[in-house]
Amino acid sequence: MAQGNSSLPSDFIREIIDEHIRTNRFQGRVATRFPPEPNGYLHIGHAKSVCLNFGIAKQYKSTCNLRMDDTDPAGESLEYVESIINDVHWLGFDWEDRLFYASDYFEQLYQFAVQLIKAGKAYVCSLSADEIREQRGTLTEPGKESPYRNRSIEENLDLFARMRAGEFEDGAHVLRAKIDMASPNITMRDPVLYRIKRAAHYRTGMKWCIYPMYDFAHCLSDSLEKITHSICTLEFENNRPLYDWILNQLNVDSHPQQIEFARLNLSYTILSKRRLIELVVKGYVAGWDDPRMPTIAGMRKRGYTPEAIHNFCDRIGVAKNDSLIDVALLEHCVRDDLNEKAPRVMAVLNPLRVVIENYPEGQTEEFDSPYHPQNPEMGSRKVPFSKILYIEKEDFLENPPKKYYRLAPNREVRLRYGYFIKCINVVKDPKTGEVVELHCTYDPETRSGFAPDGRKVDATIHWVSAEHCLPAEVRLYDRLFRVPNPMEGDSDFTNYLNPKSLEILKSCRVEPSLANASPGGRFQFERLGYFCTDLKDSQPGRLVFNRIVTLRDTWAKISEKEKR
Ligand code: ATP
Ligand code: MG
């Protein structure tokens, strides 16, 4: 695992860059880019790449471009472009005036293709897509050369110009690189560089009816932007010889070094745009920014902080081999960050009414309660106390088992920041037998939280004053999938969705200090977890909170076990 964020991260990519600086490979320059295709929202896997590319730029005092890799009109849109811009900014990175679009290079890319044809390094092939696939060969068998492979340069130039002019049907011809049909690397067996596709592009409209393939557009876009280190995920390792071949044939001035690293896989979720789109389109979630989604927008709505995501990316590091990261580590990073930042308040999710029999009717007093036990600088607020309170239903049991230390008949507990109370009577619904109200007494001598006679209680519970508290809706989010790897096995991944990934509680009560909680404000609800006000739905008078993460740290347990 990489070092924490206390020191500068180091990994094999930074070692390569250091070596290049030492050997003056790019005249000492470092320039990276983050090149998302705007065909979906960014997810936590993209965040790993964002933190890596922009992180390197920061560390080496160099630049990182944001480039929309928008060469395939299908599924690309302005909405996605805007979401990407938003999300990378939210993560805390800036590209100044270096926002680029691969679609802005269409004319230059076309001219590069013409140059390849003129050099005898590309030809127009009139086989169908199926035929091309059939003739490509396998890992053990070489491919077959296309009957169109030896068309003359003049004929190729003419056909390619007419492809652009729209003279042919979709699929009638493609432009292929002329490399080697017997290459052991299948990627090098005369790969397709351009295809005819009549589709409106969200930026260039119907201006083009031929579009470059990823392998052709990507290396040349990198080169045009004078990128030095083109960092991508491992599945492009086999494409690196093609990346280099294209740039070598065209003899460009700027030839970036492609470096591959392992993509992030995270347990209990999926990180594939195609599948995330399916969840959105089929309505399994409320949208791309549903707080259960592994998208940056979802995590923002959920209440995750950019700092927590950075810390997570630092901790997972960058490696050469694929692995599945435990989502508990991400949750641990969120908790770690919020533990320091989030003020503590009290909220009752499932209220049970408690009447303090010996407390005077109509009386109210206030307990000065610190916002953070370890950080007095966060200040305090007044928490009102009165005769009728709400406590959490699960903090009372009529017949408590061993090791249940909370409230029970004739048992005394401490109220957080307040008095000891003792349960003396239980009121039940005569029909259902459900406990609907507790009658308690309080000990006025215990206001400090301690009894002068030295008697002890075994539990401290949270509460709110019925007269002063505010109603709130609370949305309890849990993991979207109920298995660690939803893509494993033959079953459709949607079969593994967690039916309990969202529980909405409508009759929660929160302490009055939350009346003007700012949009997106984050709090620790004592004993329950971290929560934030919903950015869209929460308003004064109609508070809505999202659960960011529970207090239970499964990651700490896992790493404890590993240490032992
Ligand atoms: P998906 O497989 O989800 O469709 P993609 O790789 O097609 O993702 P792009 O928009 O092309 O999505 O990705 C932009 C950049 O983010 C690329 O450089 C890609 O390597 C990187 N990236 C995408 N997914 C991950 C991941 N899970 N972990 C690390 N980097 C990723
Ligand atoms: Mg892609």
mmCIF file of C-alpha atoms in Angstrom, residues 255-459:
data_model
loop_
_atom_site.group_PDB
_atom_site.id
_atom_site.type_symbol
_atom_site.label_atom_id
_atom_site.label_comp_id
_atom_site.label_asym_id
_atom_site.label_seq_id
_atom_site.Cartn_x
_atom_site.Cartn_y
_atom_site.Cartn_z
ATOM 1 C CA HIS A 255 5.497 11.515 -28.528
ATOM 2 C CA PRO A 256 4.027 10.890 -25.058
ATOM 3 C CA GLN A 257 4.844 7.840 -22.967
ATOM 4 C CA GLN A 258 1.789 5.684 -22.252
ATOM 5 C CA ILE A 259 1.832 4.135 -18.781
ATOM 6 C CA GLU A 260 -0.814 1.707 -17.550
ATOM 7 C CA PHE A 261 -2.019 1.184 -13.974
ATOM 8 C CA ALA A 262 -4.625 -1.055 -12.369
ATOM 9 C CA ARG A 263 -8.156 0.275 -12.385
ATOM 10 C CA LEU A 264 -10.031 0.571 -9.146
ATOM 11 C CA ASN A 265 -12.514 -2.165 -8.331
ATOM 12 C CA LEU A 266 -14.560 -1.645 -5.198
ATOM 13 C CA SER A 267 -16.534 -4.248 -3.282
ATOM 14 C CA TYR A 268 -20.341 -4.045 -3.012
ATOM 15 C CA THR A 269 -20.545 -1.831 -6.057
ATOM 16 C CA ILE A 270 -19.915 -1.690 -9.786
ATOM 17 C CA LEU A 271 -17.706 0.759 -11.629
ATOM 18 C CA SER A 272 -18.722 0.495 -15.228
ATOM 19 C CA LYS A 273 -20.524 3.364 -16.876
ATOM 20 C CA ARG A 274 -22.543 1.020 -19.043
ATOM 21 C CA ARG A 275 -23.974 -0.742 -15.991
ATOM 22 C CA LEU A 276 -24.418 2.465 -14.016
ATOM 23 C CA ILE A 277 -26.462 3.830 -16.940
ATOM 24 C CA GLU A 278 -28.613 0.717 -16.710
ATOM 25 C CA LEU A 279 -29.326 1.402 -13.036
ATOM 26 C CA VAL A 280 -30.356 4.967 -13.879
ATOM 27 C CA VAL A 281 -32.391 4.198 -16.997
ATOM 28 C CA LYS A 282 -34.242 1.259 -15.488
ATOM 29 C CA GLY A 283 -35.030 3.253 -12.362
ATOM 30 C CA TYR A 284 -33.201 1.110 -9.819
ATOM 31 C CA VAL A 285 -31.862 4.392 -8.420
ATOM 32 C CA ALA A 286 -33.211 7.952 -8.464
ATOM 33 C CA GLY A 287 -30.535 9.225 -10.887
ATOM 34 C CA TRP A 288 -26.808 9.546 -11.401
ATOM 35 C CA ASP A 289 -26.564 11.499 -8.157
ATOM 36 C CA ASP A 290 -28.520 9.022 -6.077
ATOM 37 C CA PRO A 291 -26.564 8.860 -2.800
ATOM 38 C CA ARG A 292 -26.165 5.102 -3.211
ATOM 39 C CA MET A 293 -24.382 5.458 -6.545
ATOM 40 C CA PRO A 294 -20.568 5.174 -6.642
ATOM 41 C CA THR A 295 -20.544 8.368 -8.720
ATOM 42 C CA ILE A 296 -18.830 11.545 -7.526
ATOM 43 C CA ALA A 297 -22.220 13.294 -7.769
ATOM 44 C CA GLY A 298 -23.834 10.557 -5.665
ATOM 45 C CA MET A 299 -21.091 10.693 -3.061
ATOM 46 C CA ARG A 300 -21.384 14.480 -2.892
ATOM 47 C CA LYS A 301 -25.130 14.199 -2.297
ATOM 48 C CA ARG A 302 -24.497 11.479 0.237
ATOM 49 C CA GLY A 303 -22.277 13.889 2.174
ATOM 50 C CA TYR A 304 -18.826 12.468 1.435
ATOM 51 C CA THR A 305 -16.073 15.101 1.464
ATOM 52 C CA PRO A 306 -13.473 15.625 -1.273
ATOM 53 C CA GLU A 307 -10.808 15.252 1.434
ATOM 54 C CA ALA A 308 -12.092 11.779 2.308
ATOM 55 C CA ILE A 309 -11.936 10.738 -1.344
ATOM 56 C CA HIS A 310 -8.391 12.116 -1.696
ATOM 57 C CA ASN A 311 -7.319 10.254 1.389
ATOM 58 C CA PHE A 312 -8.884 7.071 0.036
ATOM 59 C CA CYS A 313 -7.046 7.458 -3.281
ATOM 60 C CA ASP A 314 -3.761 8.065 -1.454
ATOM 61 C CA ARG A 315 -4.261 4.992 0.666
ATOM 62 C CA ILE A 316 -5.109 2.603 -2.169
ATOM 63 C CA GLY A 317 -2.107 3.856 -4.113
ATOM 64 C CA VAL A 318 -1.272 2.978 -7.688
ATOM 65 C CA ALA A 319 -0.229 -0.498 -8.701
ATOM 66 C CA LYS A 320 0.229 -2.721 -11.725
ATOM 67 C CA ASN A 321 -2.063 -5.578 -10.707
ATOM 68 C CA ASP A 322 -5.835 -5.612 -10.449
ATOM 69 C CA SER A 323 -7.434 -6.016 -7.062
ATOM 70 C CA LEU A 324 -10.758 -5.562 -5.347
ATOM 71 C CA ILE A 325 -10.648 -2.826 -2.721
ATOM 72 C CA ASP A 326 -12.914 -3.219 0.294
ATOM 73 C CA VAL A 327 -15.569 -0.479 0.331
ATOM 74 C CA ALA A 328 -15.102 -0.444 4.108
ATOM 75 C CA LEU A 329 -11.810 1.381 3.490
ATOM 76 C CA LEU A 330 -13.631 4.175 1.674
ATOM 77 C CA GLU A 331 -16.187 4.379 4.487
ATOM 78 C CA HIS A 332 -13.341 4.438 6.995
ATOM 79 C CA CYS A 333 -11.776 7.431 5.207
ATOM 80 C CA VAL A 334 -15.113 9.266 5.259
ATOM 81 C CA ARG A 335 -15.537 8.592 8.979
ATOM 82 C CA ASP A 336 -11.966 9.622 9.693
ATOM 83 C CA ASP A 337 -12.482 13.000 8.053
ATOM 84 C CA LEU A 338 -15.910 13.643 9.563
ATOM 85 C CA ASN A 339 -14.817 12.605 13.027
ATOM 86 C CA GLU A 340 -12.667 15.710 13.074
ATOM 87 C CA LYS A 341 -14.990 18.085 11.297
ATOM 88 C CA ALA A 342 -18.564 17.217 12.186
ATOM 89 C CA PRO A 343 -20.295 18.875 15.133
ATOM 90 C CA ARG A 344 -22.099 16.468 17.460
ATOM 91 C CA VAL A 345 -25.846 16.886 17.863
ATOM 92 C CA MET A 346 -28.732 14.745 19.073
ATOM 93 C CA ALA A 347 -31.442 13.262 16.902
ATOM 94 C CA VAL A 348 -33.940 10.509 17.568
ATOM 95 C CA LEU A 349 -34.779 8.400 14.540
ATOM 96 C CA ASN A 350 -37.518 6.195 16.012
ATOM 97 C CA PRO A 351 -39.030 8.216 18.829
ATOM 98 C CA LEU A 352 -40.425 6.741 22.041
ATOM 99 C CA ARG A 353 -42.197 9.203 24.356
ATOM 100 C CA VAL A 354 -40.864 9.538 27.879
ATOM 101 C CA VAL A 355 -42.674 11.454 30.631
ATOM 102 C CA ILE A 356 -40.534 12.582 33.583
ATOM 103 C CA GLU A 357 -43.094 12.307 36.369
ATOM 104 C CA ASN A 358 -41.263 14.344 38.986
ATOM 105 C CA TYR A 359 -40.225 17.168 36.650
ATOM 106 C CA PRO A 360 -42.346 20.315 37.011
ATOM 107 C CA GLU A 361 -44.943 20.893 34.300
ATOM 108 C CA GLY A 362 -44.039 23.842 32.061
ATOM 109 C CA GLN A 363 -40.462 24.076 33.251
ATOM 110 C CA THR A 364 -37.550 24.158 30.820
ATOM 111 C CA GLU A 365 -33.837 24.256 31.431
ATOM 112 C CA GLU A 366 -30.887 24.246 29.097
ATOM 113 C CA PHE A 367 -27.758 22.157 29.085
ATOM 114 C CA ASP A 368 -24.725 23.778 27.580
ATOM 115 C CA SER A 369 -23.382 21.025 25.349
ATOM 116 C CA PRO A 370 -20.105 21.070 23.409
ATOM 117 C CA TYR A 371 -20.224 20.532 19.658
ATOM 118 C CA HIS A 372 -17.114 18.395 19.781
ATOM 119 C CA PRO A 373 -15.778 16.594 22.849
ATOM 120 C CA GLN A 374 -12.144 16.829 21.693
ATOM 121 C CA ASN A 375 -12.292 20.237 20.115
ATOM 122 C CA PRO A 376 -13.563 23.030 22.402
ATOM 123 C CA GLU A 377 -12.941 25.540 19.623
ATOM 124 C CA MET A 378 -16.055 24.285 17.882
ATOM 125 C CA GLY A 379 -18.077 25.858 20.692
ATOM 126 C CA SER A 380 -21.290 24.668 22.214
ATOM 127 C CA ARG A 381 -25.034 25.065 22.007
ATOM 128 C CA LYS A 382 -27.889 25.013 24.499
ATOM 129 C CA VAL A 383 -29.924 21.836 24.520
ATOM 130 C CA PRO A 384 -33.353 22.313 26.113
ATOM 131 C CA PHE A 385 -34.739 19.807 28.592
ATOM 132 C CA SER A 386 -38.362 19.548 29.794
ATOM 133 C CA LYS A 387 -40.932 17.152 31.208
ATOM 134 C CA ILE A 388 -41.582 15.202 28.021
ATOM 135 C CA LEU A 389 -38.755 13.743 25.981
ATOM 136 C CA TYR A 390 -38.207 11.391 23.101
ATOM 137 C CA ILE A 391 -35.633 8.658 23.228
ATOM 138 C CA GLU A 392 -34.748 6.016 20.648
ATOM 139 C CA LYS A 393 -37.158 3.070 20.659
ATOM 140 C CA GLU A 394 -34.304 0.624 20.622
ATOM 141 C CA ASP A 395 -32.820 2.172 23.769
ATOM 142 C CA PHE A 396 -35.560 0.536 25.835
ATOM 143 C CA LEU A 397 -36.323 -3.157 26.288
ATOM 144 C CA GLU A 398 -38.944 -4.484 28.599
ATOM 145 C CA ASN A 399 -37.119 -7.775 29.071
ATOM 146 C CA PRO A 400 -33.466 -6.929 28.536
ATOM 147 C CA PRO A 401 -31.124 -9.796 27.754
ATOM 148 C CA LYS A 402 -27.726 -9.993 29.429
ATOM 149 C CA LYS A 403 -25.344 -7.291 28.211
ATOM 150 C CA TYR A 404 -28.169 -4.943 27.281
ATOM 151 C CA TYR A 405 -27.329 -1.990 29.495
ATOM 152 C CA ARG A 406 -29.745 0.591 28.246
ATOM 153 C CA LEU A 407 -33.131 1.532 29.685
ATOM 154 C CA ALA A 408 -35.394 -1.161 31.128
ATOM 155 C CA PRO A 409 -38.063 -1.267 33.847
ATOM 156 C CA ASN A 410 -36.619 -0.086 37.185
ATOM 157 C CA ARG A 411 -33.285 0.622 35.595
ATOM 158 C CA GLU A 412 -31.429 3.919 35.633
ATOM 159 C CA VAL A 413 -29.462 5.406 32.713
ATOM 160 C CA ARG A 414 -27.815 8.733 31.988
ATOM 161 C CA LEU A 415 -29.231 11.171 29.486
ATOM 162 C CA ARG A 416 -26.405 12.582 27.366
ATOM 163 C CA TYR A 417 -25.379 15.967 28.853
ATOM 164 C CA GLY A 418 -28.130 15.640 31.483
ATOM 165 C CA TYR A 419 -29.696 13.840 34.370
ATOM 166 C CA PHE A 420 -30.015 10.209 35.361
ATOM 167 C CA ILE A 421 -33.527 8.900 34.711
ATOM 168 C CA LYS A 422 -35.134 5.714 35.959
ATOM 169 C CA CYS A 423 -38.005 3.885 34.294
ATOM 170 C CA ILE A 424 -40.877 3.275 36.700
ATOM 171 C CA ASN A 425 -43.767 2.449 34.417
ATOM 172 C CA VAL A 426 -44.377 1.198 30.885
ATOM 173 C CA VAL A 427 -47.465 2.172 28.891
ATOM 174 C CA LYS A 428 -48.520 -0.180 26.114
ATOM 175 C CA ASP A 429 -51.007 -0.115 23.313
ATOM 176 C CA PRO A 430 -53.786 -2.316 24.658
ATOM 177 C CA LYS A 431 -54.393 -3.859 21.236
ATOM 178 C CA THR A 432 -50.891 -4.528 19.962
ATOM 179 C CA GLY A 433 -48.968 -4.700 23.204
ATOM 180 C CA GLU A 434 -46.414 -2.295 21.724
ATOM 181 C CA VAL A 435 -44.644 0.001 24.183
ATOM 182 C CA VAL A 436 -45.869 3.532 23.441
ATOM 183 C CA GLU A 437 -44.674 5.550 26.422
ATOM 184 C CA LEU A 438 -42.381 5.320 29.411
ATOM 185 C CA HIS A 439 -42.834 6.966 32.741
ATOM 186 C CA CYS A 440 -39.597 7.848 34.442
ATOM 187 C CA THR A 441 -38.262 9.841 37.338
ATOM 188 C CA TYR A 442 -35.160 11.980 37.233
ATOM 189 C CA ASP A 443 -32.643 12.655 39.961
ATOM 190 C CA PRO A 444 -32.145 16.457 40.238
ATOM 191 C CA GLU A 445 -28.763 15.850 41.911
ATOM 192 C CA THR A 446 -27.300 14.347 38.710
ATOM 193 C CA ARG A 447 -27.401 17.328 36.406
ATOM 194 C CA SER A 448 -23.626 17.179 36.000
ATOM 195 C CA GLY A 449 -23.992 13.659 34.637
ATOM 196 C CA PHE A 450 -22.747 12.135 37.895
ATOM 197 C CA ALA A 451 -24.467 11.158 41.139
ATOM 198 C CA PRO A 452 -23.120 12.794 44.328
ATOM 199 C CA ASP A 453 -23.534 9.460 46.151
ATOM 200 C CA GLY A 454 -21.218 7.860 43.627
ATOM 201 C CA ARG A 455 -23.701 5.390 42.161
ATOM 202 C CA LYS A 456 -23.013 4.411 38.583
ATOM 203 C CA VAL A 457 -25.136 3.774 35.514
ATOM 204 C CA ASP A 458 -24.128 1.486 32.691
ATOM 205 C CA ALA A 459 -25.389 3.465 29.719
#
